[in-house]
């Protein structure tokens, strides 16, 4: 199923537009999801955004996101990961690079941070490692976790 969305966020007191965002998405319903977007944040940056989750096999999926500032000419966030799971457990590993401080006129590039995340989840018992659910929820809004019994969204 394909969908589109256009959001305009206004300041509650001044009623001025703070952010505009346009997105198109494809949800195959079987773990395949792709989303592309374009946005503008008032006074900060104009950006593009591409995110996906795609099953490679029944047990293996790849997940990623790339957000790029057109004004700054650099990545705002790049996220890539792989997930392997079966009925009783899953292992996830991700790398994330994100813009910690923006570029300035004096400095040609902002300060980037690189992080690695690994998590082993034993269904019904809990998870060991980094909180990847929180990372995905923050970075990949709208993605469905097919392994969640409640079929929750990232």
mmCIF file of C-alpha atoms in Angstrom:
data_model
loop_
_atom_site.group_PDB
_atom_site.id
_atom_site.type_symbol
_atom_site.label_atom_id
_atom_site.label_comp_id
_atom_site.label_asym_id
_atom_site.label_seq_id
_atom_site.Cartn_x
_atom_site.Cartn_y
_atom_site.Cartn_z
ATOM 1 C CA UNK A 1 0.000 0.000 0.000
ATOM 2 C CA UNK A 2 1.336 3.436 -0.920
ATOM 3 C CA UNK A 3 0.608 6.595 1.025
ATOM 4 C CA UNK A 4 1.535 10.256 1.193
ATOM 5 C CA UNK A 5 1.632 12.765 4.016
ATOM 6 C CA UNK A 6 2.136 16.523 4.251
ATOM 7 C CA UNK A 7 2.607 18.104 7.679
ATOM 8 C CA UNK A 8 2.854 21.746 8.636
ATOM 9 C CA UNK A 9 3.906 22.518 12.221
ATOM 10 C CA UNK A 10 3.076 25.997 13.515
ATOM 11 C CA UNK A 11 4.244 27.844 16.625
ATOM 12 C CA UNK A 12 1.341 27.871 19.108
ATOM 13 C CA UNK A 13 1.819 31.516 20.115
ATOM 14 C CA UNK A 14 2.899 33.229 16.870
ATOM 15 C CA UNK A 15 1.132 30.868 14.420
ATOM 16 C CA UNK A 16 4.254 31.016 12.201
ATOM 17 C CA UNK A 17 5.270 27.886 10.306
ATOM 18 C CA UNK A 18 8.153 26.133 12.128
ATOM 19 C CA UNK A 19 8.432 23.022 9.978
ATOM 20 C CA UNK A 20 7.016 21.534 6.796
ATOM 21 C CA UNK A 21 7.391 17.881 5.873
ATOM 22 C CA UNK A 22 6.263 15.907 2.839
ATOM 23 C CA UNK A 23 6.584 12.099 2.797
ATOM 24 C CA UNK A 24 5.626 9.237 0.522
ATOM 25 C CA UNK A 25 5.730 5.643 1.712
ATOM 26 C CA UNK A 26 5.255 2.092 0.536
ATOM 27 C CA UNK A 27 4.216 -0.637 2.971
ATOM 28 C CA UNK A 28 4.209 -4.142 1.501
ATOM 29 C CA UNK A 29 2.592 -5.566 4.640
ATOM 30 C CA UNK A 30 5.200 -8.314 4.903
ATOM 31 C CA UNK A 31 8.013 -6.357 6.524
ATOM 32 C CA UNK A 32 8.834 -4.374 3.371
ATOM 33 C CA UNK A 33 8.629 -0.643 4.034
ATOM 34 C CA UNK A 34 10.214 2.312 2.225
ATOM 35 C CA UNK A 35 9.700 5.989 3.009
ATOM 36 C CA UNK A 36 11.121 9.085 1.286
ATOM 37 C CA UNK A 37 10.640 12.614 2.515
ATOM 38 C CA UNK A 38 11.552 16.241 2.084
ATOM 39 C CA UNK A 39 11.312 18.862 4.804
ATOM 40 C CA UNK A 40 12.227 22.330 5.896
ATOM 41 C CA UNK A 41 12.765 23.466 9.476
ATOM 42 C CA UNK A 42 12.463 27.240 9.885
ATOM 43 C CA UNK A 43 15.822 28.856 10.514
ATOM 44 C CA UNK A 44 17.694 25.545 10.663
ATOM 45 C CA UNK A 45 17.838 23.444 7.518
ATOM 46 C CA UNK A 46 16.231 22.010 4.409
ATOM 47 C CA UNK A 47 16.574 18.208 4.344
ATOM 48 C CA UNK A 48 15.784 14.918 2.623
ATOM 49 C CA UNK A 49 15.045 11.658 4.377
ATOM 50 C CA UNK A 50 15.038 8.038 3.157
ATOM 51 C CA UNK A 51 14.223 5.078 5.402
ATOM 52 C CA UNK A 52 13.519 1.400 4.817
ATOM 53 C CA UNK A 53 13.142 -2.036 6.309
ATOM 54 C CA UNK A 54 13.359 -4.998 3.953
ATOM 55 C CA UNK A 55 13.360 -8.760 4.611
ATOM 56 C CA UNK A 56 16.169 -10.591 2.818
ATOM 57 C CA UNK A 57 15.029 -14.048 3.966
ATOM 58 C CA UNK A 58 12.446 -15.259 6.475
ATOM 59 C CA UNK A 59 14.955 -14.768 9.303
ATOM 60 C CA UNK A 60 17.058 -11.832 8.052
ATOM 61 C CA UNK A 61 16.025 -8.200 7.534
ATOM 62 C CA UNK A 62 17.978 -5.050 6.760
ATOM 63 C CA UNK A 63 16.949 -1.674 8.175
ATOM 64 C CA UNK A 64 18.290 1.764 7.353
ATOM 65 C CA UNK A 65 17.813 5.505 7.301
ATOM 66 C CA UNK A 66 19.615 8.387 5.629
ATOM 67 C CA UNK A 67 18.752 11.985 6.485
ATOM 68 C CA UNK A 68 20.713 14.659 4.606
ATOM 69 C CA UNK A 69 20.809 18.429 5.121
ATOM 70 C CA UNK A 70 20.701 20.248 1.788
ATOM 71 C CA UNK A 71 21.667 23.551 3.432
ATOM 72 C CA UNK A 72 24.622 22.163 5.382
ATOM 73 C CA UNK A 73 25.669 19.690 2.696
ATOM 74 C CA UNK A 74 26.163 16.846 5.172
ATOM 75 C CA UNK A 75 24.473 13.850 6.763
ATOM 76 C CA UNK A 76 22.156 14.576 9.676
ATOM 77 C CA UNK A 77 21.795 10.855 10.405
ATOM 78 C CA UNK A 78 22.779 7.596 8.745
ATOM 79 C CA UNK A 79 21.586 4.328 10.293
ATOM 80 C CA UNK A 80 22.208 0.813 8.973
ATOM 81 C CA UNK A 81 21.440 -2.491 10.613
ATOM 82 C CA UNK A 82 20.728 -6.148 10.232
ATOM 83 C CA UNK A 83 18.353 -8.323 12.198
ATOM 84 C CA UNK A 84 18.422 -12.121 12.435
ATOM 85 C CA UNK A 85 15.697 -13.945 14.287
ATOM 86 C CA UNK A 86 13.701 -17.094 14.758
ATOM 87 C CA UNK A 87 10.623 -17.954 16.792
ATOM 88 C CA UNK A 88 12.383 -17.737 20.166
ATOM 89 C CA UNK A 89 15.130 -15.139 19.789
ATOM 90 C CA UNK A 90 16.590 -12.410 17.592
ATOM 91 C CA UNK A 91 19.943 -10.690 17.263
ATOM 92 C CA UNK A 92 20.225 -7.124 15.983
ATOM 93 C CA UNK A 93 23.287 -5.036 15.137
ATOM 94 C CA UNK A 94 23.254 -1.400 14.022
ATOM 95 C CA UNK A 95 25.680 1.389 13.216
ATOM 96 C CA UNK A 96 24.564 5.011 13.499
ATOM 97 C CA UNK A 97 26.327 8.181 12.417
ATOM 98 C CA UNK A 98 24.637 11.450 13.302
ATOM 99 C CA UNK A 99 25.303 15.154 13.310
ATOM 100 C CA UNK A 100 25.969 16.199 16.894
ATOM 101 C CA UNK A 101 26.725 19.866 16.148
ATOM 102 C CA UNK A 102 25.803 21.661 12.955
ATOM 103 C CA UNK A 103 28.203 23.311 10.553
ATOM 104 C CA UNK A 104 28.927 26.978 10.918
ATOM 105 C CA UNK A 105 30.256 29.572 8.493
ATOM 106 C CA UNK A 106 33.692 29.286 10.153
ATOM 107 C CA UNK A 107 33.803 25.482 10.080
ATOM 108 C CA UNK A 108 33.117 23.560 6.869
ATOM 109 C CA UNK A 109 31.679 20.468 8.586
ATOM 110 C CA UNK A 110 29.740 19.751 11.755
ATOM 111 C CA UNK A 111 30.753 17.341 14.476
ATOM 112 C CA UNK A 112 29.644 13.785 13.681
ATOM 113 C CA UNK A 113 29.255 10.971 16.196
ATOM 114 C CA UNK A 114 29.476 7.237 15.368
ATOM 115 C CA UNK A 115 27.790 4.599 17.552
ATOM 116 C CA UNK A 116 27.394 0.825 17.377
ATOM 117 C CA UNK A 117 24.474 -1.097 18.908
ATOM 118 C CA UNK A 118 24.029 -4.838 19.503
ATOM 119 C CA UNK A 119 21.051 -6.537 21.135
ATOM 120 C CA UNK A 120 20.084 -10.159 21.828
ATOM 121 C CA UNK A 121 16.401 -10.647 22.588
ATOM 122 C CA UNK A 122 15.018 -13.842 24.105
ATOM 123 C CA UNK A 123 11.266 -13.762 23.503
ATOM 124 C CA UNK A 124 9.292 -13.758 26.702
ATOM 125 C CA UNK A 125 12.398 -13.264 28.842
ATOM 126 C CA UNK A 126 13.816 -9.894 27.805
ATOM 127 C CA UNK A 127 16.773 -8.436 25.981
ATOM 128 C CA UNK A 128 20.492 -7.993 26.633
ATOM 129 C CA UNK A 129 22.507 -5.167 25.126
ATOM 130 C CA UNK A 130 21.665 -1.757 23.737
ATOM 131 C CA UNK A 131 18.071 -0.500 23.663
ATOM 132 C CA UNK A 132 17.564 -0.789 19.917
ATOM 133 C CA UNK A 133 13.776 -0.368 20.216
ATOM 134 C CA UNK A 134 14.327 3.166 21.516
ATOM 135 C CA UNK A 135 16.814 3.903 18.719
ATOM 136 C CA UNK A 136 14.399 2.668 16.036
ATOM 137 C CA UNK A 137 11.449 4.474 17.589
ATOM 138 C CA UNK A 138 13.415 7.732 17.553
ATOM 139 C CA UNK A 139 14.894 7.268 14.049
ATOM 140 C CA UNK A 140 12.319 5.270 12.073
ATOM 141 C CA UNK A 141 8.830 6.528 12.899
ATOM 142 C CA UNK A 142 6.106 4.469 11.222
ATOM 143 C CA UNK A 143 7.896 1.153 10.829
ATOM 144 C CA UNK A 144 6.118 -1.990 11.958
ATOM 145 C CA UNK A 145 7.994 -4.505 14.123
ATOM 146 C CA UNK A 146 6.805 -7.793 12.606
ATOM 147 C CA UNK A 147 8.304 -9.748 15.515
ATOM 148 C CA UNK A 148 6.282 -7.875 18.148
ATOM 149 C CA UNK A 149 3.238 -9.928 19.224
ATOM 150 C CA UNK A 150 1.305 -6.642 19.452
ATOM 151 C CA UNK A 151 2.598 -5.692 15.959
ATOM 152 C CA UNK A 152 3.904 -2.409 17.337
ATOM 153 C CA UNK A 153 5.279 0.458 15.312
ATOM 154 C CA UNK A 154 8.858 1.693 15.495
#
